[in-house]
CSV table of C-alpha atoms in Angstrom, one decimal:
chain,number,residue,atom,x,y,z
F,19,UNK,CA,-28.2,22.6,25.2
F,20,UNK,CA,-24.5,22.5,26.6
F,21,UNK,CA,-22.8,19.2,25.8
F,22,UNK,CA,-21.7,16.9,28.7
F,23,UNK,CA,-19.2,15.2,26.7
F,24,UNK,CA,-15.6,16.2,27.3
F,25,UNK,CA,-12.9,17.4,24.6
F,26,UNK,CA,-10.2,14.8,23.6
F,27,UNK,CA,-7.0,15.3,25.4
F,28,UNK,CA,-5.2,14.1,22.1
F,29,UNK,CA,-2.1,16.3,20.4
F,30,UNK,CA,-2.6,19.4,18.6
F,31,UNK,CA,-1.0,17.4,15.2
F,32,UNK,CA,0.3,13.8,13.9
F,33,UNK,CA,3.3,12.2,12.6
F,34,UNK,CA,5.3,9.9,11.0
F,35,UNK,CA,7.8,9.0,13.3
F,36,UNK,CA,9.5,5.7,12.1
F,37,UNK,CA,9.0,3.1,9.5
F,38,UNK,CA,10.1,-0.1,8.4
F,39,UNK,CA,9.8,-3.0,5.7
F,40,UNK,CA,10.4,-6.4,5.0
F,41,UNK,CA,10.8,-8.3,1.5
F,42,UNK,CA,11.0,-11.6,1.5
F,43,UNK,CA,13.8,-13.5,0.4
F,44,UNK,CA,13.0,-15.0,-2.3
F,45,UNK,CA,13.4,-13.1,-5.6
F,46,UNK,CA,11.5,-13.7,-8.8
F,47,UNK,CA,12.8,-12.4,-12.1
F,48,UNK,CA,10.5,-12.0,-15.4
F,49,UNK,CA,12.3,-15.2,-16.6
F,50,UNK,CA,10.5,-17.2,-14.1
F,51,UNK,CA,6.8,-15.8,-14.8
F,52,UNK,CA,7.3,-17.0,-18.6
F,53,UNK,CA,7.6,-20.3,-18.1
F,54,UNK,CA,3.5,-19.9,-17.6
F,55,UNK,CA,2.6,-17.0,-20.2
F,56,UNK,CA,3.4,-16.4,-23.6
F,57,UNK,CA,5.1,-13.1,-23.5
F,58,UNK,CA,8.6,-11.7,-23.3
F,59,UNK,CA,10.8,-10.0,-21.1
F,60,UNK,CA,10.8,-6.9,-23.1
F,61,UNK,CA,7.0,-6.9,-22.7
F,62,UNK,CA,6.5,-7.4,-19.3
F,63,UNK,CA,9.4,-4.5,-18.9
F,64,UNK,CA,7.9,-2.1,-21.3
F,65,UNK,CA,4.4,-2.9,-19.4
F,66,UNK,CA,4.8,-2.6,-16.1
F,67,UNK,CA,8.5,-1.6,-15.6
F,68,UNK,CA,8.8,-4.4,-13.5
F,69,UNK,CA,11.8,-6.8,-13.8
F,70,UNK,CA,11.7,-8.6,-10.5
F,71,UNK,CA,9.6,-9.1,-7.6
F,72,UNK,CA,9.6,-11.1,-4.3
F,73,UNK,CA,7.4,-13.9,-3.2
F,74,UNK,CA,7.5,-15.2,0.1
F,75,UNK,CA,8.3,-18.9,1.4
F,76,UNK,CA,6.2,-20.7,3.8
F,77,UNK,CA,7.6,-19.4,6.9
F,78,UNK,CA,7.0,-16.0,5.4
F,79,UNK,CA,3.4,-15.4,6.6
F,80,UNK,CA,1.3,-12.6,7.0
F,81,UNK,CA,1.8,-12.0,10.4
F,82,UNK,CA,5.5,-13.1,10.5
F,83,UNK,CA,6.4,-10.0,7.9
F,84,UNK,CA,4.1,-7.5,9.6
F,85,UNK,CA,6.1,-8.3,12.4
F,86,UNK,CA,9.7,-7.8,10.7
F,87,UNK,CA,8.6,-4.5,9.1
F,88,UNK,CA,6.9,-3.5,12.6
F,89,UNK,CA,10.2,-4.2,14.8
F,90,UNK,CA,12.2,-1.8,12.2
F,91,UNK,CA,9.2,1.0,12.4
F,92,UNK,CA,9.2,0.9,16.4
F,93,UNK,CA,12.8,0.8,16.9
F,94,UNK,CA,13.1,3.6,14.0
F,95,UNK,CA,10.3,5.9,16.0
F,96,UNK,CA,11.9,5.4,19.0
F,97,UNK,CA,9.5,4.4,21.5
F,98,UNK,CA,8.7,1.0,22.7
F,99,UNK,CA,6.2,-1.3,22.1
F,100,UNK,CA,4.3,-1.2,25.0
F,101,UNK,CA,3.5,2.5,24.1
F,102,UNK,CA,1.7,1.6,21.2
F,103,UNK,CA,-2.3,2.6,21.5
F,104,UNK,CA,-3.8,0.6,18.2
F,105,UNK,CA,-2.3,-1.5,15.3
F,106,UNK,CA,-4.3,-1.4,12.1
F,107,UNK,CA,-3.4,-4.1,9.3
F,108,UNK,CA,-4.5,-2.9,5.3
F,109,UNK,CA,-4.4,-6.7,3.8
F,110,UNK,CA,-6.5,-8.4,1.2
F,111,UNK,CA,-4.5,-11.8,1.9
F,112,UNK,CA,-4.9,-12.4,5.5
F,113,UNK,CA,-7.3,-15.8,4.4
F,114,UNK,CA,-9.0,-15.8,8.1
F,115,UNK,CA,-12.0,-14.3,7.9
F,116,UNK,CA,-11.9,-13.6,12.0
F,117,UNK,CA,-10.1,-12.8,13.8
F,118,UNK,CA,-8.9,-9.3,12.2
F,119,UNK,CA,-4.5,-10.7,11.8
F,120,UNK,CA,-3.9,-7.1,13.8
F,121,UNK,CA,-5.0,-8.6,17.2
F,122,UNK,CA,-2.2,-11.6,16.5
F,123,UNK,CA,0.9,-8.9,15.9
F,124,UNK,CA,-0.3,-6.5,18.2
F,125,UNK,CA,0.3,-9.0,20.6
F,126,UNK,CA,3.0,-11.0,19.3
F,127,UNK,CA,5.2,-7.3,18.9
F,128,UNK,CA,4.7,-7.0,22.9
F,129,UNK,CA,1.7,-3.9,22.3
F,130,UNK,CA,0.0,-5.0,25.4
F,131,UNK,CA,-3.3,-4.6,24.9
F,132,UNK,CA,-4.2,-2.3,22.0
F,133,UNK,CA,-7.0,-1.5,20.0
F,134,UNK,CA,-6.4,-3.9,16.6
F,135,UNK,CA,-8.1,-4.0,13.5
F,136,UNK,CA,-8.0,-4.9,9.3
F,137,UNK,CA,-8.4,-2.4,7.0
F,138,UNK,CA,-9.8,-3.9,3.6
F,139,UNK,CA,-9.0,-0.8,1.0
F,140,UNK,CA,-6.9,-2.5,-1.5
F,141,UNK,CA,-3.9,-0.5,-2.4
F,142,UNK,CA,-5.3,2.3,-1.1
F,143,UNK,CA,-5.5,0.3,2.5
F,144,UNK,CA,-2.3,2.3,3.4
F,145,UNK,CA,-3.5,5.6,3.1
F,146,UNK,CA,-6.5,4.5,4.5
F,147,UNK,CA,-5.2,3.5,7.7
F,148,UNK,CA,-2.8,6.8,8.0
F,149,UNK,CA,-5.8,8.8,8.4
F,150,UNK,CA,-7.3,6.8,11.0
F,151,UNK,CA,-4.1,7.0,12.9
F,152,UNK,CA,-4.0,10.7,12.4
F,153,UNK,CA,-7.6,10.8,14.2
F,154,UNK,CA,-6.7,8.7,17.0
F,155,UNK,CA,-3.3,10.5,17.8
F,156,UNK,CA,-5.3,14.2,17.2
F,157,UNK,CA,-8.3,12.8,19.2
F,158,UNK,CA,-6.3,11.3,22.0
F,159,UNK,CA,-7.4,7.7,21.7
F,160,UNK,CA,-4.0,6.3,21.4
F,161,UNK,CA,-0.5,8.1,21.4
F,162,UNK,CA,1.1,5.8,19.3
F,163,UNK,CA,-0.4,4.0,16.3
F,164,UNK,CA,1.3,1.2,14.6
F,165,UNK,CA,0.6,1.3,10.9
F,166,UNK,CA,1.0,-2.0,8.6
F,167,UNK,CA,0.4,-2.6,5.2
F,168,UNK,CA,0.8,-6.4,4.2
F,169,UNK,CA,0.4,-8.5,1.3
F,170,UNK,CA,1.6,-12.3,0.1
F,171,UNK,CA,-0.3,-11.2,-3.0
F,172,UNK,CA,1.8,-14.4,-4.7
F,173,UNK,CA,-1.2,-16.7,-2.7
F,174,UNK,CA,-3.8,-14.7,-5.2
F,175,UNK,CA,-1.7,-14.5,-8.6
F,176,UNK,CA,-3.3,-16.9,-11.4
F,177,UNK,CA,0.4,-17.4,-13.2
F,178,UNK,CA,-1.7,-18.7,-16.3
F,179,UNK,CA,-3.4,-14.6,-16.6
F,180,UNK,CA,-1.6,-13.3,-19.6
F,181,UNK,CA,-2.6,-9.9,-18.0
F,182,UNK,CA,-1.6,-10.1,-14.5
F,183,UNK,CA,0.8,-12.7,-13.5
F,184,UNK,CA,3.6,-10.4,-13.7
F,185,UNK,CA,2.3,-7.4,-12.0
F,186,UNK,CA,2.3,-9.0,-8.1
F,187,UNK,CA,4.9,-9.1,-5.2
F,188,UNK,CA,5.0,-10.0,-1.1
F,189,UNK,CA,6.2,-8.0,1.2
F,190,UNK,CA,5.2,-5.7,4.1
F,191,UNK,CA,5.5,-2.1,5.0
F,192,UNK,CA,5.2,0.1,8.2
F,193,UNK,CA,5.1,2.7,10.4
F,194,UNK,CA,4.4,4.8,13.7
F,195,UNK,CA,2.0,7.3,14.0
F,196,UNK,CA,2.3,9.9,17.2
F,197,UNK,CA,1.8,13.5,18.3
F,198,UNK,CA,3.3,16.4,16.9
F,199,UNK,CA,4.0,20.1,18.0
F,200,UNK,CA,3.6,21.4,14.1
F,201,UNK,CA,1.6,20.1,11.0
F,202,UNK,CA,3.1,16.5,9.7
F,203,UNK,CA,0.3,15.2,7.9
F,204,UNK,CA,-2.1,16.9,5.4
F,205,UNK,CA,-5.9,16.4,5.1
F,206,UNK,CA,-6.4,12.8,3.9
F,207,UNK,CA,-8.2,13.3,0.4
F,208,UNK,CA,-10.1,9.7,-0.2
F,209,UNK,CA,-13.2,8.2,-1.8
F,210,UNK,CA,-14.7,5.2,-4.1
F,211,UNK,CA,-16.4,4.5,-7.2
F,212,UNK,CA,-18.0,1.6,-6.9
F,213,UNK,CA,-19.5,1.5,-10.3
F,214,UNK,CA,-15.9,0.5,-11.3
F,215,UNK,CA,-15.5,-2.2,-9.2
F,216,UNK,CA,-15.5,-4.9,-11.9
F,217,UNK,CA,-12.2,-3.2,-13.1
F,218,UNK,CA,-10.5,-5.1,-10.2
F,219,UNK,CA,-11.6,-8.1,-8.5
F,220,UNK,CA,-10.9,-11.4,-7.0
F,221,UNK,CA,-12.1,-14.0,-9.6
F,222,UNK,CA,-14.6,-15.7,-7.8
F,223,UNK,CA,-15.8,-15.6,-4.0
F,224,UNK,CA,-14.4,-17.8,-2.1
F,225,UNK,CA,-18.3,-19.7,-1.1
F,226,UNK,CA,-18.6,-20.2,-4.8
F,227,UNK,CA,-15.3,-21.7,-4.9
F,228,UNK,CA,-16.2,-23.8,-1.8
F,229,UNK,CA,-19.7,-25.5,-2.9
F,230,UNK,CA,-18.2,-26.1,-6.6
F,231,UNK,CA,-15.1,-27.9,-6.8
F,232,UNK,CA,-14.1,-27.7,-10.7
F,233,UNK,CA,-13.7,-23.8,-9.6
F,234,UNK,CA,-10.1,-22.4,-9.7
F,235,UNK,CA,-8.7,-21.4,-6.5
F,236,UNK,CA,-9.5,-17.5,-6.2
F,237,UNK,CA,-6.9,-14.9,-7.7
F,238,UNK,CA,-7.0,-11.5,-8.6
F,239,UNK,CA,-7.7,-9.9,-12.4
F,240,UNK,CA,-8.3,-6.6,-13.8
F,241,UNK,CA,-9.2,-4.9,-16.9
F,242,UNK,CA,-6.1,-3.3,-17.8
F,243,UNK,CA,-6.7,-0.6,-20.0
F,244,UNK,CA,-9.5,0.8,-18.3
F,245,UNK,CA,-7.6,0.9,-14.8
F,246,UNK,CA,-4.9,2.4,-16.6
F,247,UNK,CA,-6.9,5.4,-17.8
F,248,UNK,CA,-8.5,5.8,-14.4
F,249,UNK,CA,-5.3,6.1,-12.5
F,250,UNK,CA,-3.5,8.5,-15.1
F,251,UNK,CA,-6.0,10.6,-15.3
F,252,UNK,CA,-8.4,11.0,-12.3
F,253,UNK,CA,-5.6,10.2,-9.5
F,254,UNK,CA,-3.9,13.1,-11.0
F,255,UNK,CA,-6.9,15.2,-10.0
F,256,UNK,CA,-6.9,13.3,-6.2
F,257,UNK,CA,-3.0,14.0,-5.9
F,258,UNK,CA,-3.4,17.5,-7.1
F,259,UNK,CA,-6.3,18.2,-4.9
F,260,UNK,CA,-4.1,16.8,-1.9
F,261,UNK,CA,-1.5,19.2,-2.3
F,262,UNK,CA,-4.0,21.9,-2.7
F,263,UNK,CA,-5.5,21.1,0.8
F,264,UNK,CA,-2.3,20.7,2.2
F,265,UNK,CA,-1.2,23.9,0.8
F,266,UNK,CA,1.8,22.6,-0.8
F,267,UNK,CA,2.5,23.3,-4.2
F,268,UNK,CA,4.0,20.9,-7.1
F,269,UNK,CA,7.4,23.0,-6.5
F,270,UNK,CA,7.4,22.7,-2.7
F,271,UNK,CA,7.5,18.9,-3.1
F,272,UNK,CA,10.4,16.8,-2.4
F,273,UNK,CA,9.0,13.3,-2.8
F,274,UNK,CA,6.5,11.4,-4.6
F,275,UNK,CA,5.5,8.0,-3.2
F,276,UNK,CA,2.5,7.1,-5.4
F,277,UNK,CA,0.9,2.8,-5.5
F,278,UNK,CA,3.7,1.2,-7.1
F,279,UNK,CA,1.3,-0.5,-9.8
F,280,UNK,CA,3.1,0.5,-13.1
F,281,UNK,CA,6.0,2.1,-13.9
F,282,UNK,CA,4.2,3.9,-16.8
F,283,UNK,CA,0.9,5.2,-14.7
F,284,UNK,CA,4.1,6.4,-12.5
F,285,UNK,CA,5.4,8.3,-15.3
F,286,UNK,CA,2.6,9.3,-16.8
F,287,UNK,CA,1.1,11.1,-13.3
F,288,UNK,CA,4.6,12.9,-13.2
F,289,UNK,CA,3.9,14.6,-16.2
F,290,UNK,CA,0.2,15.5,-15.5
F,291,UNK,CA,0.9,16.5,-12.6
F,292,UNK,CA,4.3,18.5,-14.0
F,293,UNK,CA,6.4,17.8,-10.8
F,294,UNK,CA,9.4,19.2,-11.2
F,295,UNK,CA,13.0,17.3,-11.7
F,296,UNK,CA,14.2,18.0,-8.3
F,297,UNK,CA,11.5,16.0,-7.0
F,298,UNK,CA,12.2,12.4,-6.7
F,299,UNK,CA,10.0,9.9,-7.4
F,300,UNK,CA,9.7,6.1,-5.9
F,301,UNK,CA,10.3,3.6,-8.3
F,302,UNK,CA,10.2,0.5,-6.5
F,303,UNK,CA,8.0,-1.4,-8.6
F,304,UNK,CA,10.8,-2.2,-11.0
F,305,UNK,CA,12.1,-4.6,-8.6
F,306,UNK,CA,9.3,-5.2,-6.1
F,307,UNK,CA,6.5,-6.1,-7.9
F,308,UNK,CA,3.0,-4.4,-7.2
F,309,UNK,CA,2.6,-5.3,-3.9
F,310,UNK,CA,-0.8,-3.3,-2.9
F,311,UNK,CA,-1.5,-1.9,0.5
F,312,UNK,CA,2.7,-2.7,1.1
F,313,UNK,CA,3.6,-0.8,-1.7
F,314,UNK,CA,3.9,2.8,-0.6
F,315,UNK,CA,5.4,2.5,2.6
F,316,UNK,CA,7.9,-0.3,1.3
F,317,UNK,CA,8.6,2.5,-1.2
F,318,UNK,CA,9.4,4.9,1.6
F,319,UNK,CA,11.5,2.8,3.9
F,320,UNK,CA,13.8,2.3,0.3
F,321,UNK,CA,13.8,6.0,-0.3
F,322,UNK,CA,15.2,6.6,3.4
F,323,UNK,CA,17.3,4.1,3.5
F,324,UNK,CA,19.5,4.5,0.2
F,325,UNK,CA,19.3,8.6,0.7
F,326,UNK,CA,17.5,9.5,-2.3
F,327,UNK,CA,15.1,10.9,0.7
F,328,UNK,CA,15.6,12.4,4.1
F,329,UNK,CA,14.2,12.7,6.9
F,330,UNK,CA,12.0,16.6,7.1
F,331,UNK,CA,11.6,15.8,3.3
F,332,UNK,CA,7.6,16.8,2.0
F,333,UNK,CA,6.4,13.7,0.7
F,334,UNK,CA,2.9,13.3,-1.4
F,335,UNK,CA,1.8,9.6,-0.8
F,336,UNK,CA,-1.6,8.3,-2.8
F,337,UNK,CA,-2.7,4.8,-3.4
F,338,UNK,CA,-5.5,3.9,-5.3
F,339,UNK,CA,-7.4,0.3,-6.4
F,340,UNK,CA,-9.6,-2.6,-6.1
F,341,UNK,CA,-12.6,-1.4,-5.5
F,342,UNK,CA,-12.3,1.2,-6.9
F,343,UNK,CA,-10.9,3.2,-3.7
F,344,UNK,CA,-8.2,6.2,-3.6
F,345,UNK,CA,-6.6,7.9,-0.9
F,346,UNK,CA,-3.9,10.6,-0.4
F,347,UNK,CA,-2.1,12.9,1.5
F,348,UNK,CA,1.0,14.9,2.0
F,349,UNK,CA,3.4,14.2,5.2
F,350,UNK,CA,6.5,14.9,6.1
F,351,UNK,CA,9.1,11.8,6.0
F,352,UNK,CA,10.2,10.6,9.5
């Protein structure tokens, strides 16, 4: 039987056209974090790499640095916002359960009347929401798709956690998805392993911390070690298998934009992975903090920005989490 249903009138590929990010303004060294934990500078550095991060004031909402970070993607793309088709938000600290915070900045950044929606993936959330875009754009659903990855992870950080009050940041990162004439963006290589969920999770839910009131206020813990080994080793395997699909070998590479989580799991997926010198690496964790689903386009926007990448550069992007959930793909940098 003959389908009725008509092809998509979408474009034959799909891009990243512009980004953007915001940090907020307020920056927090180590110093700060150990008036809370007994540990060290030195520690927390030879950890996590990180030395500084930013946490946002009160004026510095979800919503208010999507929208920073989404003005700067828009006007870096080149289009207007009126043109944009859908706005996806990755966040797990929007604290409204509905309505999805996408349907307030697709509206408040002048979208019209898009199609809007949260993306709960962690720090994969990002990558996540790429491929989506990348479907709508191919399939003709929407020319444009605004991007977002947003966290004020600070809301969720227990500063008494020996183990994780270091490791968070705010901020929010962004960018515009629309048609290309050539291949941009490589098959999105993604997944979960839920048995590994209690590597990562929010402390307790947020009913138990309604009906008993000697309860802690919800923030986020991990198991360390074991998320550690996971990362190092099997998002290797998902980053090599990206560039496989994409046909791009280690050597073709210009840019690595992994999860800014730790400096070492950085590191040490460099050298699994053997990625040659010439390729340079995003580093922003040392002074942004772990900031989840922001984390990789934040990462980007600094690369571009300072010139340590350009625009036409190949770029391998993965982010991987709670959950546990992974995702990556290889693009080419607006």
């Amino acid at each position: 039987m003959t389908s009725k249903i008509k092809p998509g009138k979408g474009a034959p590929y799909a891009r990243i056209m512009g980004v953007g990010g915001y940090r907020p303004t307020r920056v927090v060294p180590n110093e700060e974090i150990l008036k809370h934990i007994d540990s060290s500078d030195e520690w927390i550095r030879s950890r996590s790499g990180i030395a500084t991060r930013h946490w946002a004031g009160p004026e510095e909402t979800v919503a208010a640095m999507s929208l920073e970070a989404a003005g700067k993607a828009i006007a870096d793309a080149g289009i207007t916002p009126e043109q944009i088709g859908a706005v996806l938000v990755s966040t797990v600290s929007h604290f409204k359960q509905t309505p999805a915070i996408a349907t307030e900045i697709a509206h408040k950044v002048g979208a019209g009347k898009p199609a809007a929606f949260d993306i709960s993936a962690g720090c994969a959330g990002f990558g996540y929401g790429l491929a989506i875009a990348k479907g709508m754009v191919t399939e003709g659903s929407a020319e444009y798709v605004l991007v977002i990855g947003v966290e004020r992870l600070s809301d969720l950080t227990d500063l008494e956690d020996r183990a994780t009050a270091f490791l968070f940041g705010d901020g929010a990162g962004a960018v515009v998805v629309g048609p290309s004439k050539e291949p941009a963006m490589g098959p999105t290589v993604w997944g979960s392993e839920g048995d590994k969920a209690e590597t990562i999770k929010q402390t307790v839910a947020w009913d138990v911390y309604r009906e008993e009131t000697d309860v802690r206020f919800p923030a986020i813990t991990q198991e360390g070690q074991a998320v550690f080994r996971w990362a190092v080793f099997e998002m290797a395997k998902i980053a090599q298998q990206a560039l496989d699909e994409a046909g791009v070998s280690p050597e073709d590479l210009d840019v690595f934009i992994p999860h800014q989580a730790n400096m070492r799991i950085i590191d040490s997926m460099v050298k699994t992975l053997k990625l040659p010198e010439s390729v340079t690496v995003a580093r922003d964790v040392e002074t942004t903090g772990n900031t989840s689903a922001a984390s990789i386009p934040l990462a980007m926007e600094r690369l571009l920005a300072t010139g340590a990448a350009k625009s036409g550069d190949t770029a391998l992007l993965i982010g991987f989490g709670a959950g546990l959930v992974y995702a990556a793909t290889v693009v080419t940098l607006p």
